[in-house]
C-alpha atoms as one frame of an Amber mdcrd trajectory, in Angstrom:
protein
 138.436 119.399  70.966 135.413 117.106  72.693 132.083 116.440  71.146 130.223
 118.444  73.139 132.529 121.744  72.769 132.351 121.259  68.794 128.477 120.712
  68.875 128.214 123.912  70.771 130.558 125.843  68.421 128.135 124.520  65.478
 124.961 125.861  67.351 126.383 129.236  68.311 127.637 129.710  64.641 124.617
 128.334  63.082 122.233 130.587  64.916 124.401 133.836  64.056 124.562 132.737
  60.504 121.289 131.331  60.048 120.198 132.337  56.156 118.095 135.369  56.164
 115.613 136.213  53.500 117.811 138.692  51.410 118.015 137.984  47.886 118.738
 141.639  46.718 122.609 142.295  46.275 124.064 145.850  47.308 125.938 147.828
  44.951 128.800 150.314  44.929 130.284 152.182  42.725 133.496 154.035  43.773
 133.500 156.712  41.495 130.836 158.246  43.643 132.411 159.319  47.049 129.459
 158.078  49.358 129.622 154.679  47.602 133.520 154.464  48.177 133.022 155.282
  51.990 130.423 152.673  52.661 132.461 149.950  50.565 135.531 150.978  52.761
 133.061 150.267  55.817 131.919 146.900  54.673 135.395 145.682  53.926 136.526
 146.870  57.403 133.647 145.343  59.401 133.122 142.046  57.527 136.417 140.002
  57.923 134.131 136.901  56.045 133.984 138.612  52.586 135.465 137.085  49.710
 136.924 139.669  46.979 136.330 138.590  43.119 137.865 141.003  41.081 138.064
 139.899  37.263 137.079 143.712  36.275 140.530 143.471  33.508 139.178 140.301
  32.102 135.590 141.724  31.469 137.123 144.777  29.781 139.283 142.970  27.304
 136.274 140.759  26.802 134.234 143.898  26.121 136.421 145.611  23.835 136.827
 142.253  21.595 133.183 141.905  21.312 133.044 145.397  19.907 135.619 144.901
  17.328 134.275 141.551  15.997 136.175 142.031  12.685 139.671 142.620  13.800
 142.228 140.050  15.004 143.367 141.579  18.220 146.726 140.814  19.990 147.243
 141.351  23.521 148.961 144.761  23.075 146.021 145.987  21.185 143.157 144.816
  23.721 145.589 146.777  26.274 145.369 149.593  24.356 141.815 149.438  23.847
 141.109 148.753  27.450 143.058 151.940  28.384 141.136 154.020  26.049 138.092
 152.697  27.098 138.980 153.597  30.961 140.018 157.046  29.905 141.984 157.793
  32.950 139.591 156.058  35.554 141.437 153.947  37.945 140.641 150.460  37.179
 139.644 149.233  40.974 136.965 152.145  40.694 135.555 151.380  37.382 132.236
 149.933  37.147 130.265 148.571  40.010 131.322 146.285  43.222 128.282 144.010
  43.783 128.037 142.564  47.386 125.848 139.508  48.140 125.248 139.450  52.024
 124.198 136.042  51.957 127.310 134.409  50.650 129.737 137.511  51.764 131.144
 137.818  48.444 132.367 140.967  46.606 132.380 141.162  42.903 133.798 143.719
  40.534 131.747 143.589  37.552 131.121 145.857  34.596 128.083 148.360  35.266
 124.614 147.575  33.833 124.700 148.613  30.443 127.893 147.120  29.541 127.125
 143.907  31.980 124.023 143.525  29.702 125.677 144.082  26.424 128.772 141.685
  27.176 126.290 138.541  28.967 124.089 138.870  26.078 126.383 139.032  23.065
 126.137 135.429  22.168 122.447 135.849  22.020 122.982 137.729  18.550 121.478
 137.168  16.002 119.323 134.461  17.475 117.978 137.423  19.426 118.401 140.657
  17.623 119.244 143.871  19.428 115.897 145.010  18.969 114.337 142.072  20.300
 116.714 142.007  23.356 115.511 145.790  24.084 111.979 144.594  23.732 112.371
 141.851  26.218 113.994 144.338  28.680 110.661 145.881  29.078 108.723 142.593
  29.351 107.367 141.163  32.892 107.244 137.530  33.212 105.796 135.678  36.227
 106.630 132.297  37.253 104.476 130.427  39.942 105.702 127.097  41.307 109.777
 126.684  41.481 110.599 123.277  40.960 110.021 123.565  37.133 109.614 127.030
  37.423 113.145 127.406  38.783 114.511 125.907  35.664 111.938 128.387  33.670
 113.049 131.429  35.668 116.675 130.597  35.424 116.700 129.807  31.548 114.768
 133.338  31.337 117.420 135.063  32.988 120.082 133.321  31.054 118.809 134.673
  27.891 117.595 138.007  29.673 114.441 137.251  28.413 112.371 139.825  30.645
 113.039 143.117  32.199 111.458 142.000  35.329 110.664 138.420  36.909 107.977
 137.489  39.271 108.294 134.336  41.581 106.146 132.781  43.634 106.369 129.829
  45.754 105.265 129.366  49.603 107.269 126.482  50.065 110.942 125.881  51.548
 113.710 123.695  50.028 113.655 120.079  51.061 116.364 117.474  50.299 113.914
 115.458  48.013 113.768 118.968  45.816 117.415 118.564  44.801 116.653 115.797
  42.218 115.290 118.723  39.854 116.363 122.043  41.545 119.707 123.156  40.469
 120.995 124.730  43.762 123.308 124.080  46.573 122.781 121.773  49.642 123.400
 124.759  51.939 120.213 126.506  50.653 118.053 123.754  51.920 115.072 124.969
  54.127 115.260 128.591  52.385 112.340 129.822  50.761 112.335 128.397  47.020
 111.569 132.164  46.020 114.690 133.248  47.786 116.881 130.620  46.642 116.026
 130.996  43.131 116.215 134.858  43.202 119.614 134.478  44.767 120.756 132.074
  41.719 119.480 134.917  39.249 121.303 137.540  41.300 124.539 135.703  41.288
 124.074 135.643  37.356 122.741 138.797  36.713 122.491 141.328  39.763 120.645
 144.015  37.535 117.963 141.863  36.672 114.857 142.904  38.680 113.193 140.290
  40.708 109.970 140.526  42.556 109.585 137.526  45.205 106.126 136.284  46.583
 107.555 134.163  49.166 103.814 133.516  50.520 102.936 132.039  47.070 100.000
 133.339  45.050  96.657 133.480  47.021  93.236 134.717  46.344  94.429 137.899
  48.195  97.419 138.463  46.394  96.740 137.489  42.921  95.998 140.741  41.482
  99.175 142.209  42.837 101.261 139.119  41.118  99.521 139.977  37.834  99.367
 143.746  37.728 101.536 145.682  40.441 104.415 147.411  38.872 102.919 146.656
  35.333 100.662 143.996  33.863 102.660 140.955  33.453 103.283 140.014  29.817
 103.344 136.375  30.330 102.150 134.049  33.028 104.337 130.518  33.472 102.188
 128.075  35.766 104.288 125.576  37.354 102.664 124.903  40.659 101.046 121.918
  41.993  97.913 123.197  43.580  95.037 122.776  41.879  92.917 125.314  42.789
  95.552 127.918  42.213  96.099 126.813  38.657  92.466 127.208  38.034  92.345
 130.659  39.902  95.654 131.716  37.893  93.720 131.227  34.814  90.246 132.861
  35.516  92.171 135.785  36.654  94.792 135.791  34.011  91.911 135.322  31.380
  90.077 138.329  32.868  93.445 140.798  32.503  94.081 139.170  29.173  97.261
 137.745  29.978  98.726 134.449  28.525  99.676 131.256  30.163 102.239 128.928
  29.538 102.688 125.478  31.458 105.035 122.673  31.272 104.327 119.130  32.854
 107.751 117.567  32.978 106.343 114.719  31.076 106.882 113.912  27.259 108.017
 117.650  27.046 104.259 118.712  27.026 104.105 122.704  26.453 100.330 124.023
  26.957  99.718 127.444  25.929  96.653 129.485  26.436  96.537 132.786  24.444
  94.090 134.741  26.745  95.733 137.777  25.448  93.959 137.230  22.207  91.118
 134.938  23.098  89.282 136.251  25.794  86.598 133.907  25.905  88.878 131.089
  25.848  87.860 128.121  28.066  90.502 127.534  30.844  92.808 124.477  30.220
  91.127 124.082  26.788  87.941 123.028  28.257  89.384 119.743  29.568  88.250
 120.357  33.168  84.775 121.857  32.110  83.235 124.234  35.027  85.586 123.045
  37.360  86.259 125.665  40.288  88.984 126.495  42.589  86.849 125.749  45.372
  86.140 122.044  44.401  89.675 120.922  44.164  90.991 123.148  47.208  92.205
 121.086  50.230  92.560 117.435  48.405  94.993 114.898  48.971  97.825 114.070
  46.413  95.908 111.127  45.708  92.729 112.680  45.065  94.240 115.144  42.955
  95.137 112.361  40.379  91.944 112.238  38.423  91.826 116.108  37.846  95.547
 115.783  36.712  94.662 112.991  34.452  91.957 115.257  32.803  94.663 118.455
  32.666  97.841 116.611  31.105  95.527 113.916  29.070  94.865 110.417  30.253
  96.059 108.694  27.097  98.940 111.391  26.405 101.026 110.594  29.474 104.150
 108.607  29.237 104.440 104.840  30.531 106.720 105.765  33.569 104.515 108.605
  34.599 101.136 106.228  34.478 103.056 103.579  36.600 104.212 106.183  39.003
 100.777 107.206  39.425  99.514 103.554  40.538 102.383 104.281  43.350 101.234
 107.366  44.382 101.030 107.328  48.066 102.116 103.846  47.800 105.816 103.459
  47.227 105.952 107.141  46.246 104.859 110.085  48.048 103.612 111.940  44.899
 104.212 112.075  41.413 107.610 112.245  40.245 110.135 114.390  38.270 113.359
 114.110  36.709 115.710 116.851  36.574 116.425 116.227  32.909 112.814 116.847
  31.976 112.846 119.891  34.409 115.656 121.316  32.676 114.417 120.349  29.274
 110.939 121.542  29.926 112.482 124.967  31.848 113.765 125.381  28.628 111.013
 124.845  26.294 108.948 127.015  28.393 111.203 129.993  28.667 111.455 129.777
  24.584 107.556 129.768  24.414 107.620 132.675  26.665 110.116 134.740  25.175
 108.138 134.373  21.738 104.719 135.162  23.068 106.597 138.223  24.794 108.396
 139.432  21.262 104.800 138.943  19.720 105.489 135.922  17.551 102.656 133.800
  16.366 102.430 131.407  19.025  99.087 129.539  19.049  97.027 128.144  22.091
  97.467 124.366  22.013  99.079 121.701  23.524 102.749 120.657  22.101 104.908
 117.782  22.885 108.714 117.649  22.408 109.067 114.060  23.572 112.938 113.291
  23.846 112.211 109.470  23.874 109.994 109.246  20.953 112.102 111.848  18.806
 115.627 110.355  19.754 114.714 106.453  20.258 111.772 106.237  17.829 108.106
 105.758  18.783 107.719 102.516  20.750 104.233 102.549  19.317 100.920 101.896
  21.538 100.352  98.493  23.335  99.085  95.826  21.465  95.452  95.798  21.532
  94.138  92.677  23.046  92.222  90.644  20.001  88.665  90.839  20.746  86.862
  87.712  22.009  86.108  85.495  18.983  82.334  84.515  18.945  81.425  81.541
  20.273  81.392  78.596  17.875  77.929  77.665  16.144  77.088  75.451  18.978
  73.876  75.043  17.744  74.945  73.296  14.847  78.177  71.639  15.953  76.151
  69.929  19.110  73.893  67.981  16.713  70.451  67.319  18.072  69.110  67.577
  21.592  68.086  64.380  23.445  64.963  63.386  22.413  62.066  65.177  24.090
  60.398  63.294  27.283  56.982  61.923  27.101  54.627  64.136  28.332  56.554
  67.315  27.298  54.576  70.146  26.586  55.239  72.411  23.129  56.384  75.920
  24.145  54.797  78.938  22.043  57.460  81.412  20.784  56.198  83.974  23.066
  56.381  81.963  26.242  59.666  80.747  24.808  60.970  84.172  24.622  60.063
  84.812  28.291  61.592  81.925  29.700  65.027  82.582  28.119  64.522  86.240
  29.039  64.298  85.130  32.658  67.576  82.952  31.850  69.592  85.592  30.639
  69.069  87.813  33.540  71.196  85.510  35.442  74.776  87.200  36.508  77.925
  85.804  34.967  81.550  86.876  35.827  82.408  89.994  33.833  78.873  90.159
  32.646  80.210  87.761  30.030  76.795  85.989  29.561  78.416  82.497  28.343
  75.055  81.149  27.065  73.383  79.727  23.810  69.834  78.491  24.237  68.494
  76.184  21.638  64.936  75.050  21.169  64.258  72.041  19.317  60.807  70.196
  19.165  59.587  70.182  22.679  63.122  70.522  24.582  65.112  73.918  25.560
  68.828  73.257  25.607  71.512  75.310  27.279  74.833  75.463  25.650  78.302
  76.832  27.009  79.397  79.543  24.880  83.176  78.945  26.265  84.821  81.534
  23.859  82.733  83.823  26.061  83.775  82.891  29.315  87.341  81.496  28.723
  90.135  83.198  30.734  93.020  82.322  32.808  91.094  83.132  36.017  88.438
  80.908  35.128  89.900  77.213  35.974  88.236  74.655  33.629  85.335  77.221
  32.717  83.810  76.519  36.234  82.897  80.097  36.524  80.793  79.998  33.044
  79.193  77.181  34.300  78.157  78.771  37.584  76.512  81.348  35.363  74.684
  78.582  33.173  73.346  77.101  36.830  72.180  80.999  37.657  70.396  80.971
  34.228  68.911  77.487  34.799  67.538  78.346  37.973  66.063  81.639  36.646
  64.187  79.491  33.821  62.864  77.024  36.451  61.273  80.018  38.360  59.992
  81.574  35.221  58.466  78.404  34.038  56.736  78.034  37.479  55.442  81.531
  37.162  53.651  80.501  33.531  52.211  77.503  35.478  54.464  74.835  33.991
  56.358  71.966  35.623  59.998  71.826  34.672  62.587  68.882  34.814  66.507
  70.059  34.737  68.965  67.601  33.301  72.553  68.685  34.205  75.118  67.718
  31.414  72.782  64.926  29.868  75.049  63.771  27.188  78.185  61.868  28.280
  81.359  63.683  27.411  79.519  66.801  25.832  80.395  69.571  28.523  78.985
  72.083  26.099  75.498  71.054  26.690  75.098  72.277  30.189  71.772  71.317
  30.825  68.262  70.466  28.971  65.074  71.589  30.092  61.635  69.767  29.372
  58.265  71.683  30.247  54.962  69.926  31.427  51.376  71.190  32.036  50.615
  68.522  34.874  52.742  67.187  37.862  55.392  65.052  36.815  57.923  62.898
  38.671  61.181  64.089  38.977  60.240  67.869  38.212  61.563  70.751  40.308
  59.475  71.648  43.699  58.078  74.922  44.095  59.476  75.689  47.367  61.471
  78.892  45.957  58.879  80.148  43.604  58.386  83.236  45.720  61.916  84.341
  44.394  60.392  84.737  41.000  59.775  88.226  41.263  63.036  89.335  42.077
  64.454  87.870  38.856  64.183  91.415  36.951  65.471  93.190  40.088  68.674
  91.608  40.865  71.815  93.181  39.976  75.222  93.876  41.070  75.766  96.677
  43.789  79.287  97.996  44.130  78.140 101.108  45.820  79.966 101.737  49.092
  77.935 102.237  52.400  78.270 101.870  55.925  79.558  98.585  57.672  76.178
  97.344  59.802  75.473  93.753  60.836  73.212  91.548  59.349  69.979  90.646
  61.076  69.411  87.242  62.480  66.534  86.779  60.307  68.426  87.886  56.962
  71.213  85.637  57.709  69.028  82.711  58.389  67.002  83.489  55.190  70.449
  83.490  53.123  71.404  80.233  54.512  68.204  78.497  53.997  68.198  79.864
  50.266  71.784  78.579  49.642  71.220  75.005  51.658  67.876  74.524  49.763
  70.583  73.147  47.194  71.733  69.610  48.418  75.106  69.877  49.667  75.615
  73.620  49.293  76.937  75.837  51.950  77.447  79.506  53.095  79.999  80.782
  55.140  79.936  83.909  56.487  82.590  86.198  57.603  81.241  89.138  60.235
  83.804  90.150  62.698  85.838  93.090  62.016  88.747  91.382  62.065  87.771
  88.679  59.736  86.236  91.272  57.296  89.767  93.218  57.501  91.713  90.085
  56.648  89.525  89.020  53.912  89.567  92.576  52.468  93.544  92.317  52.577
  93.229  89.226  50.798  90.937  90.058  48.036  92.987  93.178  47.426  96.049
  91.078  47.021  94.241  88.669  44.536  93.205  91.823  42.832  96.775  92.954
  42.712  98.232  89.628  41.151  95.276  89.608  38.717  96.176  93.192  37.334
 100.028  92.867  37.679  99.965  89.328  35.436  99.952  89.841  31.737  97.140
  87.549  30.704  94.632  87.929  33.716  95.354  91.720  32.832  94.288  91.277
  29.325  91.450  88.811  30.250  89.853  91.841  32.757  90.482  94.366  30.317
  88.472  92.416  27.694  85.837  92.639  30.082  85.436  96.275  30.428  83.386
  98.745  28.495  84.889 102.078  28.850  82.100 104.223  27.407  78.290 104.292
  27.629  78.304 104.091  23.850  80.407 100.926  23.805  78.143  99.200  26.513
  75.230  99.955  24.408  76.647  98.371  21.560  78.195  95.427  22.638  75.481
  94.955  25.728  77.768  92.561  27.628  81.153  93.104  30.034  81.289  95.440
  32.747  80.475  99.220  31.725  82.890 101.075  33.927  79.791 103.202  35.282
  78.804  99.979  36.909  82.001  99.716  38.828  80.931 102.681  41.351  84.619
 104.056  41.382  85.475 107.330  42.804  87.169 109.580  40.478  90.548 109.010
  42.107  89.864 105.282  41.379  88.559 105.649  37.925  91.696 107.556  37.033
  93.712 105.044  38.333  91.669 101.973  36.623  91.965 104.074  33.370  95.872
 103.905  33.910  95.899 100.286  34.306  94.536  99.641  31.106  97.749  99.611
  29.651  99.784  96.545  30.488 102.943  98.274  29.845 102.513 100.600  32.799
 101.588  97.576  35.059 104.675  95.756  33.643 107.209  98.581  35.108 105.124
  98.623  38.378 105.475  94.909  38.799 109.013  95.252  37.950 109.563  97.620
  40.768 107.743  95.267  43.273 105.002  97.884  43.509 101.262  97.700  42.995
 100.060  98.044  46.598  97.572 100.742  45.283  96.042  97.993  43.222  94.553
  96.388  46.465  92.951  99.511  47.559  89.708  99.237  45.904  88.741  95.740
  47.262  89.917  97.076  50.634  87.612 100.155  50.418  84.680  97.740  49.614
  85.199  95.686  52.148  85.084  98.401  55.024  81.574  98.975  54.273  80.708
  95.452  54.079  77.816  93.780  56.506  79.375  90.354  55.746  81.408  88.547
  53.232  79.956  85.186  52.090  81.230  82.122  50.254  79.283  79.359  48.570
  80.530  76.021  48.247  79.821  72.546  47.606  81.756  69.608  48.807  83.278
  68.703  45.406  84.593  70.251  42.363  82.849  68.739  39.393  81.277  70.838
  36.732  77.811  69.357  37.459  78.567  70.863  41.529  79.366  74.180  40.100
  76.104  73.995  38.120  74.089  73.263  41.154  76.322  75.868  43.033  74.992
  78.325  40.290  71.597  77.591  41.325  72.380  78.194  45.059  74.191  81.536
  44.138  70.837  82.736  42.218  68.603  81.498  44.940  70.665  83.593  47.506
  71.056  86.682  45.330  67.427  86.774  44.708  66.642  86.527  48.683  69.197
  89.134  49.137  67.432  91.473  46.757  63.945  90.957  48.220  65.763  91.576
  51.750  67.209  94.855  50.369  70.611  93.627  50.829  73.479  94.561  48.201
  75.187  91.997  46.616  78.978  92.378  45.082  80.505  89.372  43.559  84.349
  89.424  44.580  85.887  85.941  42.584  89.285  86.329  41.783  90.585  84.352
  44.681  88.510  81.149  44.667  89.364  80.677  40.735  92.793  81.451  41.358
  93.012  78.891  43.851  91.317  76.356  41.601  94.181  76.878  38.921  96.865
  76.878  41.588  95.460  73.738  43.265  93.689  71.576  40.833  95.429  73.034
  37.666  98.929  73.003  39.515  99.519  76.469  38.737  99.130  75.817  34.958
  99.258  79.214  33.054 100.598  81.160  36.023 104.086  82.626  36.282 106.081
  81.167  38.971 105.783  84.490  40.843 102.374  84.700  40.743 101.660  81.051
  41.845 104.093  81.570  44.823 102.096  84.564  45.734  98.937  82.941  45.539
 100.167  80.104  47.591 101.021  82.362  50.264  97.403  84.239  50.351  95.759
  80.662  50.308  97.452  79.804  53.731  95.945  82.745  55.341  92.389  82.224
  53.487  92.105  78.777  55.266  92.078  80.516  58.317  88.888  82.093  57.676
  86.670  79.513  55.605  86.282  76.006  56.314  87.350  74.662  52.890  89.585
  71.942  51.435  91.253  71.441  48.343  88.496  69.133  46.992  85.848  72.275
  47.843  83.973  73.798  45.002  84.382  77.308  46.033  81.414  78.847  44.195
  81.099  82.351  44.813  82.808  85.005  46.998  80.812  87.941  47.478  80.372
  90.899  49.699  76.883  91.890  51.511  76.229  95.433  52.481  73.607  97.990
  53.000  74.123 100.188  50.084  72.028 103.128  48.029  70.649 102.392  44.566
  73.068 101.856  41.888  74.493 104.400  39.211  73.880 101.879  36.426  73.284
  98.142  35.869  74.559  95.768  33.326  73.008  95.244  29.927  72.277  91.573
  28.351  72.394  91.009  24.653  69.164  90.643  22.827  67.389  87.305  22.957
  67.896  86.962  19.106  71.394  86.815  19.647  71.531  83.980  22.130  68.420
  81.698  21.023  68.318  79.559  18.269  64.985  77.958  17.229  64.915  74.708
  15.038
């Protein structure tokens, strides 16, 4: 037979035997004349029928269970079966059940005896009275992945007299990791496949199917037609339907049970007892079906986090959620978890149906924790130690210069307030100000800025340079001349600068060319809000360059072409991924974050999440990333591309990406670079241009090049080297260049929140 011929035969046979939507078997009772005739016609007309006749064994099993105290031999059993048949031919006893979808004809005990024998082993875990009560109960199951396991378990126990099943979806091959059915059922509606499985287990159990799923149009029918449901089991994926189910179930006082397939969570809402109970325990507030309808899988993540609990989900699920729509299309489910959860949900539904005192709440039956023992929470990163008492440890400041004026307390505080308004990496505020005699000293509080991402503290020094620039501008506004001496003490890198103030023109004092920026000091802030990509005006570009280049040697490189912006967005995103997936840089980053307004107000440093301008989806993902154990799994899997997304989204709305550099990479260059940064930022503020520092890459490269990768694991160092090659095609820099600040320029709306500053009394020492 050639290939074409067998393909034709398969096609014609498949068309003839395509699965239909039938899920109800046919019953033939030969004791009735009409049924006997129909059964005969069926056997004559359908040559494909397979016959399964074990009625003799079923009868033997039945009589044994009815005489539990007796040790029956074969003759005893035969005698009791004969008495039971009472002259009825055995082939005519009971019922013949025809399953048209599989062409099987099965000889069974009729309903009462079938149910009696099939539930015999339920005794006395389910009493006879309880079994009879369950036969009058109606349970609805919406969503037939986990729901298939729930429905099958209820059917196994005969935990209901009617099962209502709803799911609009068809079986895909990817479903078979958790849905117990045969590959021959692929592309069959899930409700049909499940109903057939139940019918093959128990043809007498009443099953009602809603192959269109539950909708706003049919939900009342699903809950009420044929009698109100006694329990609703929600296992659907659609958030809008989850909300609709609960709202409507609450209106009709129907309890809801849900299982999440993660850590064995069973969620119970007893709307039958608590008619005003907030849906989903109030975890989603006043969220409505309309707000979530049509969301992508990615956009559902924050709501899923609210429903199942951000801090309660398993490590594997946290790690997997980072990979949604990256290396996985949706959140994963395991067959073991689905079967375990299906059993737990069925058990809970049965006890509610029997009137047992099951309370509303969330219950965990976490097998990993119960069997392996708790792993415990991730070790908390130790809080950053307070900086040393630099003022005491550093000794006296250099002698005041001749002609320097004393600062009264109010003026001193105004100057320092201007200084602390400067930007700093992660808002770490790495400064300590010491006023002694007629000189103000600016010390580097390294304990506040120290991190693996900041090679040799250069990023902290940039912040000190920006603070120094603000002091100069504020002093000029006060009518004072000022002389700045960076790193005035040989070998002492903690003393970053000293300031002397004068009431008259003084040689070597700062010029007044940038004084017009002083009014922008209090307005300057980081703006991470998304916007629309629009080109920089030529005048704005020139003003920014002039501000940077007013510092000798400083240069501003700008990327503005769409292809360049796309490439730098990809590189910045990749750098963020490396930072998140490396243990130490992840720990450094998490120390910067303040997760609540209360924490931000109490600490008044770091990055409050409200300033990050994250979408609900990105915020949910960022919270998942708090626990490095989850990211360690992501790294082991070779994943994490989703961690690049936030930076890429940020650059998609950039007018330009800028890089401020100086030709050499000494600490004095970074200090001067900080002054250039502040001049550019204050200029941008006056021009209405939003600035968003994105500095991971330059400082990662500094460690890679000048530190020979010290502190970086081999995998991170190798990946960073690959990024560096691409980066050098965008910017005119060498390994000797001080890459001071990489940042986004954009046109964006007002920020949601601004970073706070520590009180002056915490950062100023007066001797």
